[in-house]
Coordinates of C-alpha atoms and ligand atoms in Angstrom, one line a residue:
M30 CA 83.5 71.2 61.7
Q31 CA 84.9 69.5 58.2
Q32 CA 86.5 72.6 57.6
L33 CA 88.2 72.3 60.9
I34 CA 89.3 68.6 60.0
Q35 CA 90.6 69.6 56.8
Q36 CA 92.4 72.9 58.2
L37 CA 94.1 70.5 60.9
K38 CA 95.1 67.9 58.4
R39 CA 96.6 70.7 56.2
I40 CA 98.5 72.1 59.0
D41 CA 99.6 68.6 60.4
R42 CA 103.2 68.6 61.5
K43 CA 103.9 72.0 60.5
G44 CA 105.5 74.9 62.7
Y45 CA 103.3 75.6 65.4
K46 CA 102.5 79.3 64.4
A47 CA 100.6 77.3 61.4
Y48 CA 97.8 76.9 64.3
N49 CA 97.1 80.4 63.6
D50 CA 94.8 79.2 60.4
I51 CA 92.3 77.7 62.7
R52 CA 91.4 81.2 64.1
G53 CA 87.9 81.5 63.6
T54 CA 84.3 80.2 63.7
F55 CA 83.5 76.6 63.2
T56 CA 79.9 75.1 63.2
F57 CA 79.1 71.8 64.7
S58 CA 75.7 70.1 64.5
S59 CA 74.6 71.5 68.0
F60 CA 76.9 74.3 68.3
R61 CA 79.3 76.8 67.4
L62 CA 83.1 76.9 68.2
H63 CA 85.0 80.3 68.3
M64 CA 88.6 80.1 68.2
D65 CA 89.2 83.2 69.5
H66 CA 93.2 83.6 70.4
I67 CA 95.8 81.0 69.5
Q68 CA 98.7 80.7 71.5
A69 CA 102.1 81.6 69.9
D70 CA 104.0 78.6 71.1
P71 CA 103.5 75.3 73.1
Y72 CA 104.6 76.9 76.0
A73 CA 102.6 80.1 75.9
S74 CA 99.1 80.4 77.9
P75 CA 96.6 78.2 76.2
S76 CA 94.3 79.5 73.5
R77 CA 91.0 80.7 74.0
A78 CA 87.8 79.3 72.8
R79 CA 84.3 79.7 73.5
V80 CA 81.8 77.2 72.6
V81 CA 78.3 78.8 71.8
V82 CA 75.0 76.9 72.2
Q83 CA 71.5 78.1 71.3
H84 CA 68.8 77.8 73.3
R85 CA 66.6 76.9 70.6
Q86 CA 68.5 73.5 70.4
L87 CA 68.8 72.8 73.9
H88 CA 65.0 73.7 75.4
I89 CA 65.8 74.7 79.1
D90 CA 62.9 76.4 80.7
P91 CA 63.7 79.9 80.4
D92 CA 62.5 80.2 84.2
L93 CA 65.7 78.6 85.2
Y94 CA 68.1 81.3 84.3
E95 CA 66.4 84.6 83.3
Q96 CA 66.1 86.2 86.1
G97 CA 69.2 87.7 87.8
H98 CA 70.7 85.5 90.7
R99 CA 68.9 82.3 88.9
N100 CA 71.2 83.6 86.1
V101 CA 74.1 83.2 88.4
A102 CA 73.0 79.7 90.0
F103 CA 72.8 78.6 86.1
T104 CA 75.9 79.5 84.5
D105 CA 77.2 78.2 87.9
Y106 CA 75.8 75.3 87.1
V107 CA 77.2 74.9 83.8
A108 CA 80.7 75.7 84.6
R109 CA 80.5 73.4 87.1
A110 CA 79.2 70.4 85.3
V111 CA 81.7 71.6 82.2
G112 CA 84.6 71.1 84.5
K113 CA 83.7 68.0 86.0
E114 CA 82.7 66.0 82.4
I115 CA 86.6 67.0 81.5
R116 CA 88.1 65.6 84.3
K117 CA 85.9 62.4 83.8
Q118 CA 87.0 62.0 79.9
N119 CA 90.3 62.9 81.2
A120 CA 90.7 66.0 79.4
Q121 CA 92.0 68.4 82.2
K122 CA 95.4 68.3 80.4
S123 CA 94.4 69.9 77.3
L124 CA 90.7 71.6 78.4
F125 CA 90.3 74.1 81.1
I126 CA 86.9 76.1 82.5
D127 CA 87.4 78.3 85.4
R128 CA 85.5 75.9 87.4
P129 CA 84.0 77.3 90.6
G130 CA 84.8 76.2 94.0
Q131 CA 82.7 76.3 97.2
E132 CA 81.3 79.4 96.8
I133 CA 79.0 80.7 93.9
L134 CA 80.0 83.9 92.3
E135 CA 79.1 85.5 89.3
R136 CA 81.6 84.6 86.5
T137 CA 82.5 85.0 83.2
A138 CA 83.6 81.3 82.7
V139 CA 79.7 80.5 81.5
V140 CA 77.5 83.5 80.1
C141 CA 73.9 82.9 79.4
D142 CA 71.4 85.5 77.9
R143 CA 68.0 84.6 76.1
D144 CA 69.4 83.1 72.6
K145 CA 72.3 81.3 74.0
I146 CA 75.0 79.6 76.3
D147 CA 78.4 81.1 76.0
I148 CA 81.1 78.8 77.1
R149 CA 84.5 79.8 77.4
L150 CA 87.3 77.4 77.3
S151 CA 91.1 77.4 77.6
I152 CA 92.8 74.7 75.3
H153 CA 96.2 73.6 75.0
L154 CA 96.9 72.8 71.2
P155 CA 99.1 70.0 71.0
A156 CA 102.5 69.7 69.7
R157 CA 105.6 67.5 69.8
G158 CA 108.2 70.0 70.3
R159 CA 106.8 72.8 68.2
T160 CA 105.8 70.8 65.6
I161 CA 101.8 70.3 65.4
M162 CA 100.3 67.3 65.9
G163 CA 97.2 67.7 63.7
E164 CA 95.6 64.4 64.2
E165 CA 95.9 64.8 68.1
A166 CA 94.3 68.2 67.4
R167 CA 91.3 66.5 65.3
K168 CA 90.5 64.0 68.3
L169 CA 90.9 67.0 71.1
L170 CA 88.5 69.7 68.9
T171 CA 86.1 67.5 67.3
E172 CA 85.5 64.1 69.4
K173 CA 86.8 64.6 72.8
L174 CA 85.3 68.6 73.2
P175 CA 81.9 67.8 71.5
A176 CA 81.4 64.2 73.8
I177 CA 82.0 66.9 76.8
I178 CA 79.4 69.7 75.7
E179 CA 77.2 66.5 74.8
Q180 CA 77.2 65.0 78.2
A181 CA 77.6 68.4 80.4
V182 CA 75.1 70.8 78.4
F183 CA 73.2 68.4 76.2
N184 CA 72.4 65.8 79.1
M185 CA 72.5 68.1 82.2
N186 CA 71.3 66.4 84.8
M187 CA 67.9 68.6 85.2
D188 CA 66.9 67.7 88.8
E189 CA 70.5 68.5 90.0
L190 CA 69.9 71.7 88.0
R191 CA 66.4 72.9 89.6
R192 CA 68.1 72.0 92.9
H193 CA 70.8 74.2 92.3
V194 CA 68.5 76.7 91.2
A195 CA 66.2 76.4 94.0
L196 CA 68.9 77.0 96.7
S197 CA 69.7 80.1 95.2
D198 CA 66.2 81.6 95.4
D199 CA 66.4 80.1 99.1
Q200 CA 69.6 82.1 99.8
E201 CA 68.2 85.2 97.6
T202 CA 65.1 85.0 100.3
L203 CA 67.4 84.9 103.1
R204 CA 69.5 88.0 102.0
A205 CA 66.2 89.8 101.4
Y206 CA 65.1 88.7 105.0
V207 CA 68.3 89.8 106.5
D208 CA 68.2 92.9 105.2
D209 CA 64.5 94.1 105.7
R210 CA 65.3 93.9 109.2
E211 CA 68.3 95.7 109.0
A212 CA 70.2 93.3 110.4
L213 CA 74.0 91.9 110.1
A214 CA 73.8 88.4 109.3
F215 CA 71.7 84.7 109.8
I216 CA 73.4 81.4 110.8
A217 CA 70.8 78.6 110.2
D218 CA 71.1 75.9 112.5
G219 CA 72.3 72.7 111.6
S220 CA 75.0 74.7 109.8
I221 CA 78.5 73.4 109.8
L222 CA 80.8 76.1 110.4
P223 CA 84.7 74.7 110.6
R224 CA 86.8 73.9 107.6
A225 CA 88.3 70.5 107.2
S226 CA 91.8 72.0 107.7
G227 CA 93.2 75.7 107.5
V228 CA 93.9 75.4 103.9
E229 CA 90.9 73.7 102.7
N230 CA 87.7 75.4 101.9
R231 CA 85.8 72.0 102.1
P232 CA 83.4 71.2 105.3
L233 CA 85.0 69.2 108.3
D234 CA 83.7 65.8 108.1
P235 CA 80.4 65.6 109.7
D236 CA 81.8 63.0 112.6
S237 CA 84.0 65.5 114.0
A238 CA 82.0 68.8 113.4
I239 CA 79.6 69.9 115.8
P240 CA 76.0 71.7 114.0
F241 CA 75.3 75.3 114.9
T242 CA 72.0 75.9 116.9
S243 CA 71.3 79.3 117.9
P244 CA 70.6 80.4 121.3
E245 CA 67.1 80.6 121.8
T246 CA 67.1 84.3 123.1
M247 CA 68.3 85.2 119.1
A248 CA 66.6 82.4 117.3
V249 CA 64.1 83.5 114.6
T250 CA 62.2 81.1 111.9
V251 CA 62.5 82.1 108.0
S252 CA 60.0 80.7 105.7
L253 CA 62.1 79.8 102.5
P254 CA 60.1 79.2 98.9
H255 CA 61.8 75.8 98.5
Y256 CA 63.2 74.7 102.0
G257 CA 60.5 75.6 103.9
E258 CA 60.6 77.1 107.4
L259 CA 64.2 77.4 108.8
R260 CA 65.4 78.4 112.3
G261 CA 68.6 80.0 113.2
M262 CA 70.2 83.0 114.6
L263 CA 70.0 86.4 113.6
I264 CA 72.6 88.9 114.4
P265 CA 70.9 92.4 114.9
R266 CA 72.4 95.8 114.3
G267 CA 74.7 97.0 116.9
V268 CA 77.8 95.9 118.8
H269 CA 78.1 92.1 119.2
V270 CA 80.9 90.7 121.3
I271 CA 82.0 87.0 121.0
V272 CA 83.8 85.5 123.9
G273 CA 84.7 82.1 124.7
G274 CA 87.7 80.0 126.0
G275 CA 90.5 79.4 123.5
Y276 CA 89.9 76.7 120.8
H277 CA 86.1 77.0 121.4
G278 CA 85.2 77.9 118.0
K279 CA 85.5 81.8 117.9
S280 CA 87.3 82.4 115.2
T281 CA 85.2 79.7 113.1
L282 CA 82.1 81.7 113.6
L283 CA 83.8 84.8 112.8
E284 CA 85.2 83.4 109.5
A285 CA 81.8 82.0 108.8
L286 CA 80.4 85.2 108.6
E287 CA 83.2 86.7 106.6
N288 CA 82.1 84.2 104.3
G289 CA 78.5 84.7 104.1
I290 CA 79.0 87.8 102.3
Y291 CA 79.2 84.9 99.6
N292 CA 76.5 82.1 98.7
H293 CA 77.6 78.7 98.9
I294 CA 76.7 75.4 97.5
D295 CA 74.6 72.6 99.1
G296 CA 76.9 70.5 101.3
D297 CA 79.0 72.8 102.0
G298 CA 77.4 73.7 105.3
R299 CA 77.6 77.0 104.9
A300 CA 74.6 77.5 102.2
Y301 CA 72.2 78.9 105.0
I302 CA 74.6 81.6 106.4
V303 CA 74.3 85.0 105.1
T304 CA 75.6 88.0 105.7
T305 CA 75.0 91.8 105.0
S306 CA 76.6 92.5 101.6
S307 CA 78.8 95.1 103.0
A308 CA 80.8 93.5 106.0
C309 CA 84.6 93.9 105.9
K310 CA 86.9 91.9 107.7
I311 CA 89.3 94.1 109.5
R312 CA 92.4 93.3 110.8
A313 CA 96.0 94.7 111.4
E314 CA 98.4 94.8 108.3
D315 CA 101.8 95.9 109.5
G316 CA 103.9 96.8 106.6
R317 CA 101.1 98.0 104.1
G318 CA 101.5 101.6 102.5
V319 CA 99.0 103.9 103.0
T320 CA 98.3 107.0 101.3
D321 CA 96.6 110.0 102.8
V322 CA 94.2 108.7 105.0
N323 CA 92.5 110.6 107.9
I324 CA 93.2 108.1 111.0
S325 CA 92.5 111.1 113.4
P326 CA 89.4 109.2 115.2
F327 CA 92.0 106.4 116.3
I328 CA 95.2 107.9 116.2
G329 CA 96.4 111.7 117.4
D330 CA 99.3 113.1 117.4
L331 CA 102.4 111.2 116.6
P332 CA 106.0 111.4 117.4
N333 CA 107.8 113.8 115.1
N334 CA 104.3 115.9 114.5
K335 CA 103.4 113.2 111.9
S336 CA 99.6 114.2 110.6
T337 CA 97.2 111.6 111.3
E338 CA 94.5 113.8 109.2
R339 CA 96.1 112.9 106.0
F340 CA 98.4 109.6 107.1
Q341 CA 100.8 108.6 104.6
T342 CA 103.3 105.9 105.1
E343 CA 105.3 103.2 103.4
N344 CA 105.3 100.8 106.7
A345 CA 102.4 101.2 108.8
S346 CA 102.2 99.8 112.1
G347 CA 99.9 97.2 113.4
S348 CA 97.6 99.7 115.1
T349 CA 97.8 102.2 112.3
S350 CA 97.1 99.5 109.5
Q351 CA 94.3 98.4 111.3
A352 CA 93.1 102.2 111.9
T353 CA 93.6 102.5 108.2
N354 CA 91.5 99.4 107.0
I355 CA 88.5 100.6 109.1
I356 CA 88.6 104.2 107.7
E357 CA 89.2 102.9 104.1
S358 CA 86.3 100.2 104.5
L359 CA 83.9 102.7 105.8
E360 CA 84.7 105.4 102.4
A361 CA 84.0 102.4 100.4
G362 CA 80.6 102.2 102.1
S363 CA 80.7 99.4 104.7
R364 CA 78.0 99.1 107.5
L365 CA 79.4 96.3 109.2
L366 CA 83.2 95.4 110.6
L367 CA 84.3 92.3 111.5
I368 CA 87.4 92.3 113.9
D369 CA 88.9 88.6 115.7
E370 CA 91.7 89.4 118.3
D371 CA 93.9 86.8 116.7
T372 CA 94.6 89.7 113.5
S373 CA 94.4 92.7 115.3
A374 CA 96.9 95.0 117.6
T375 CA 95.9 94.4 120.9
N376 CA 97.1 98.5 121.7
F377 CA 94.3 99.1 118.7
M378 CA 91.8 97.3 120.8
I379 CA 92.3 97.9 124.2
R380 CA 93.9 99.8 126.9
D381 CA 93.5 98.9 130.5
Y382 CA 93.4 100.9 133.6
R383 CA 96.6 100.2 134.9
M384 CA 98.2 101.0 131.4
Q385 CA 96.1 104.0 131.6
Q386 CA 97.9 104.8 135.2
L387 CA 101.6 104.7 133.7
V388 CA 101.7 106.2 130.2
A389 CA 100.1 109.7 130.5
P390 CA 97.5 110.3 127.8
D391 CA 99.5 112.9 126.0
K392 CA 102.0 110.2 125.3
E393 CA 99.6 108.0 124.0
P394 CA 98.4 108.8 120.4
I395 CA 95.8 105.6 120.1
T396 CA 92.0 105.9 121.0
P397 CA 91.4 102.3 121.4
F398 CA 88.9 100.6 119.3
I399 CA 86.5 100.1 122.2
D400 CA 86.5 103.7 122.9
R401 CA 85.0 104.2 119.6
V402 CA 83.2 101.1 118.6
R403 CA 79.7 102.6 120.0
D404 CA 80.2 106.1 118.2
L405 CA 80.8 104.3 115.4
Y406 CA 77.4 102.7 116.1
E407 CA 75.5 105.4 117.1
E408 CA 77.2 108.2 115.3
E409 CA 78.0 106.6 111.8
G410 CA 75.4 103.7 111.9
V411 CA 78.1 101.2 111.6
S412 CA 78.1 97.9 113.3
T413 CA 80.5 95.9 114.7
I414 CA 81.0 92.0 115.4
I415 CA 84.4 91.3 117.7
V416 CA 85.8 88.3 118.6
V417 CA 87.4 89.1 122.3
G418 CA 88.6 86.3 124.4
G419 CA 91.0 88.4 126.0
T420 CA 89.2 91.4 128.0
G421 CA 85.8 91.6 129.6
D422 CA 86.2 95.5 129.4
Y423 CA 84.3 95.1 126.1
F424 CA 81.3 94.2 128.1
D425 CA 80.5 97.7 129.0
V426 CA 80.3 98.4 125.3
A427 CA 78.3 95.7 123.9
D428 CA 74.7 95.0 122.6
T429 CA 75.1 91.4 122.5
V430 CA 77.6 88.8 124.1
T431 CA 77.6 85.6 122.5
M432 CA 80.2 82.9 124.4
M433 CA 81.2 80.0 122.3
D434 CA 81.3 76.6 124.4
E435 CA 82.7 73.8 122.9
Y436 CA 81.8 75.2 119.3
R437 CA 78.1 76.1 120.5
P438 CA 76.9 79.9 120.9
F439 CA 75.1 80.8 124.3
D440 CA 73.3 84.3 124.6
V441 CA 75.5 85.2 127.7
T442 CA 74.5 89.3 127.9
D443 CA 72.4 89.4 130.9
R444 CA 75.3 87.9 132.7
A445 CA 77.8 89.9 131.3
Q446 CA 75.7 92.9 132.2
A447 CA 75.4 91.5 135.9
I448 CA 79.0 91.2 136.0
V449 CA 79.6 94.9 134.3
K450 CA 77.0 95.8 137.5
I451 CA 78.7 94.4 140.2
D452 CA 82.5 94.3 139.1
E453 CA 82.6 98.2 137.4
S454 CA 85.5 98.6 135.2
Q455 CA 88.0 101.3 136.3
R456 CA 89.2 102.0 133.1
I457 CA 88.6 105.8 131.7
T458 CA 87.2 106.3 128.5
H459 CA 89.1 108.0 126.3
K460 CA 87.4 110.9 124.5
A461 CA 88.9 112.0 120.5
A462 CA 87.7 114.4 118.6
P463 CA 84.0 113.8 117.1
F464 CA 84.0 110.5 114.7
T465 CA 84.0 111.8 110.8
T466 CA 84.7 109.4 108.4
K467 CA 83.5 112.2 105.6
S468 CA 86.9 112.2 104.0
R469 CA 86.8 112.2 100.1
R470 CA 89.8 111.2 98.4
I471 CA 90.0 112.0 94.7
P472 CA 92.8 109.8 92.8
E473 CA 95.4 111.2 90.9
P474 CA 96.0 110.0 87.2
K475 CA 99.4 110.1 88.0
G476 CA 99.4 107.5 90.4
F477 CA 98.1 104.6 88.0
D478 CA 100.7 103.6 85.2
A479 CA 100.1 100.1 84.1
R480 CA 103.1 100.4 81.7
R481 CA 106.2 97.7 82.3
G482 CA 108.8 98.6 79.9
K483 CA 107.1 98.9 76.2
K484 CA 104.2 97.0 77.5
E485 CA 101.2 97.1 79.7
K486 CA 101.3 94.5 82.4
V487 CA 98.3 94.5 84.8
D488 CA 97.0 90.8 86.1
G489 CA 96.2 88.7 89.0
W490 CA 98.4 86.3 89.8
G491 CA 96.8 83.8 92.4
K492 CA 94.9 85.2 95.0
N493 CA 96.9 87.3 96.7
T494 CA 98.8 89.3 94.0
I495 CA 98.3 92.2 91.5
L496 CA 100.9 93.1 88.8
Y497 CA 100.1 96.6 88.1
G498 CA 102.6 98.3 85.8
R499 CA 106.0 98.0 87.8
E500 CA 104.3 97.6 91.1
T501 CA 102.8 94.8 93.0
I502 CA 99.6 94.9 95.3
D503 CA 99.6 92.6 98.1
L504 CA 96.2 91.3 98.7
S505 CA 97.1 88.9 101.5
A506 CA 95.9 90.6 104.3
V507 CA 92.3 91.3 101.9
E508 CA 90.6 88.1 103.7
Q509 CA 87.4 88.2 101.7
C510 CA 89.2 87.9 98.4
I511 CA 88.5 84.5 98.2
D512 CA 89.3 83.6 94.4
P513 CA 92.2 83.8 92.0
S514 CA 89.8 85.0 89.4
Q515 CA 88.5 87.5 91.5
T516 CA 91.8 88.8 91.7
R517 CA 91.9 88.7 88.2
A518 CA 88.7 91.0 87.8
I519 CA 89.8 93.4 90.2
A520 CA 93.0 94.2 88.5
R521 CA 91.2 94.2 85.4
A522 CA 88.5 96.4 87.1
V523 CA 91.6 98.6 88.5
D524 CA 92.9 99.2 85.1
F525 CA 89.4 100.1 83.6
L526 CA 88.6 102.6 85.8
A527 CA 92.0 104.0 85.7
K528 CA 92.1 104.5 81.9
K529 CA 88.3 105.6 81.7
Y530 CA 87.3 107.3 84.7
V531 CA 90.3 108.5 87.1
N532 CA 90.6 112.0 86.1
G533 CA 91.6 113.6 89.3
E534 CA 88.2 114.8 90.1
R535 CA 86.2 112.2 90.7
S536 CA 86.7 110.7 94.5
L537 CA 87.3 106.7 95.3
G538 CA 83.6 106.4 96.0
E539 CA 82.4 107.8 92.9
L540 CA 84.8 105.5 91.1
L541 CA 83.6 102.7 92.9
D542 CA 80.1 103.4 91.9
I543 CA 81.0 103.5 88.4
Y544 CA 82.3 100.1 88.4
E545 CA 79.0 98.9 89.8
R546 CA 77.2 100.6 87.4
E547 CA 79.4 99.7 84.7
T548 CA 79.8 95.8 85.2
A549 CA 75.9 95.7 86.0
A550 CA 75.4 93.8 83.1
G551 CA 78.2 91.5 83.4
L552 CA 82.2 91.6 83.6
D553 CA 82.7 91.0 80.2
D554 CA 83.5 94.3 79.2
L555 CA 86.5 94.6 81.8
S556 CA 88.8 92.0 79.8
P557 CA 91.1 93.2 77.7
F558 CA 89.9 90.8 75.0
K559 CA 87.5 92.8 73.7
G560 CA 84.3 90.5 74.4
K561 CA 86.1 87.6 73.2
H562 CA 86.8 85.1 76.1
P563 CA 87.4 87.0 78.9
G564 CA 86.2 83.5 80.5
D565 CA 88.5 83.8 83.8
L566 CA 87.0 86.7 86.0
A567 CA 84.5 86.3 88.9
R568 CA 82.7 89.1 90.3
P569 CA 84.7 91.7 93.2
R570 CA 82.9 93.7 95.7
R571 CA 83.8 97.2 95.7
F572 CA 85.4 96.8 99.0
E573 CA 88.3 94.6 97.2
I574 CA 88.6 96.7 94.4
A575 CA 89.2 99.9 97.0
A576 CA 91.5 97.3 99.0
A577 CA 93.8 96.9 95.9
I578 CA 93.9 100.5 94.7
N579 CA 94.2 101.3 98.8
R580 CA 97.4 99.1 98.4
L581 CA 98.7 100.4 95.3
R582 CA 101.8 102.4 96.6
T583 CA 101.9 104.8 93.7
L584 CA 98.3 105.9 94.5
S585 CA 98.2 109.6 94.8
T586 CA 95.4 111.6 96.2
R587 CA 93.8 115.3 96.9
Q588 CA 91.1 115.7 99.4
Ligands
ADP604 P1 88.9 80.1 118.8 O1 89.4 81.2 117.6 O2 87.8 80.2 119.8 O3 90.3 79.7 119.5 P2 89.0 78.4 116.5 O4 87.5 79.1 115.9 O5 90.2 79.0 115.9 O6 88.8 78.6 118.1 O7 88.4 76.9 116.4 C1 89.6 76.1 117.1 C2 89.4 74.6 116.1 O8 88.4 73.9 116.8 C3 89.7 74.7 115.1 O9 90.6 73.3 114.6 C4 88.6 74.7 114.2 O10 88.3 74.2 112.9 C5 87.7 73.5 115.1 N1 86.2 73.7 115.5 C6 85.6 75.2 115.2 N2 84.3 74.9 115.3 C7 83.9 73.6 115.4 C8 82.7 72.7 115.1 N3 81.4 73.4 115.4 N4 82.9 71.4 115.3 C9 84.1 71.0 115.5 N5 85.3 71.9 115.2 C10 85.0 73.0 115.3
MG605 MG1 90.9 82.4 117.6

């Protein structure tokens, strides 16, 4: 630390470039500080540093971080603690950590192995204009930073940490429970599904929110290692239709299921909601580009003889985009589709009897989803949970029908079946070619060009945008990508695969397998900084990586 103080003294009031002299490693009394990258000027993105604490100085029970899911919970906890302390000590203008939100994701902000905890920070090195403020920098790096680490790491709230880790045990158990029963999801009684607002991920305040209660017919009780007995609704495999009046909580339920692929913190209201990990939200996304996707299970001959076995467009319609989103999700390995009428193309969902009378079958290329949803389940083993308030024709194809009534779920399967018997639907089931999802697209290297001018550019920008060379990938309809750090990681993963594995031989599915295998031990290797401070990545699923590749407009594939 003395060495750092002296160097800062020496470069005080010099031009900003002189900050380069403090690149390197400094030993403090309880940790080491690695200044990995120094920003070139005060307006560039901040410098990158790591604080490394040895476990032998800290003495935390290894049981709290050694196991896989506990390691995620532990590092998540440390990142939160450091983030909180940065705010508390009012250093948020110069020190940054990639602070988690409502979800508990595997992140690179904090990495913990047997020997050490590696905390990745970004730092704005202080300047007046372009002149180094050495004394300010000294205070920041040798007083403020150690004080923050002292509080957040060495004075960690052990009870809170243990609860955080215990919750992750319970969540892990719950996921295993759902998987063992080959079920789709579990929603605990007492869960708070609605959010504070449309742009706010925190729960609606307890006074206005109606807690979830499972209908008796779908209720199970699970025994969790820490929580104990927990009752909730288990959704089995099959086709599930959610009905109910407008504004009665249908979409809110579906959104909770979409997010159930992630673990949530205590107090979020969704801590005990889990959805099977391959669940994909499917929606219409008109305007998206499509490369070589076989949508013929849903869409037959188009006007002007456009092929739908190898469908290609710069500008998909509502129905063709929704069909594409399904086929691509299946190609990536999804076993559960989540669909909301609010974000669907009506003509993709249903064509009723009267319309069938008016428009001859040979003039309508679409086989609506209602005529495919059972094939999907029975032939492909892919389940669906679908919100439809608008048409009772879906009763014909449902295994269960759940009605949301003033935010409470009721099992109305029997009533729906009775209605089907009395009032048979006249609509004619449209039979298309057998469902085949065996398409195996092979991305070609020429589709991936990271160059922009003389340099390469690959990065995430907010939650919804990836810059890839001269291209922009729009992820705004990829709703299960929920964190900008995931988007950055997706960008890195696409670049990683493109540079190392896309060779015109491997299928998209194989590339996604490689991504999972190569990052099994962590996401650090995706970083361009070669192990030095890749501190702002969070793990994306294979489905979101596939979604990005599929939306790259320069993509070119062969089959
Ligand atoms: P639907 O899809 O049935 O039209 P939404 O799910 O969009 O209805 O919900 C309508 C409104 O009710 C939203 O503002 C939502 O936040 C709120 N809401 C949903 N579930 C609950 C609940 N359990 N308690 C209180 N408010 C809720
Ligand atoms: Mg709705």
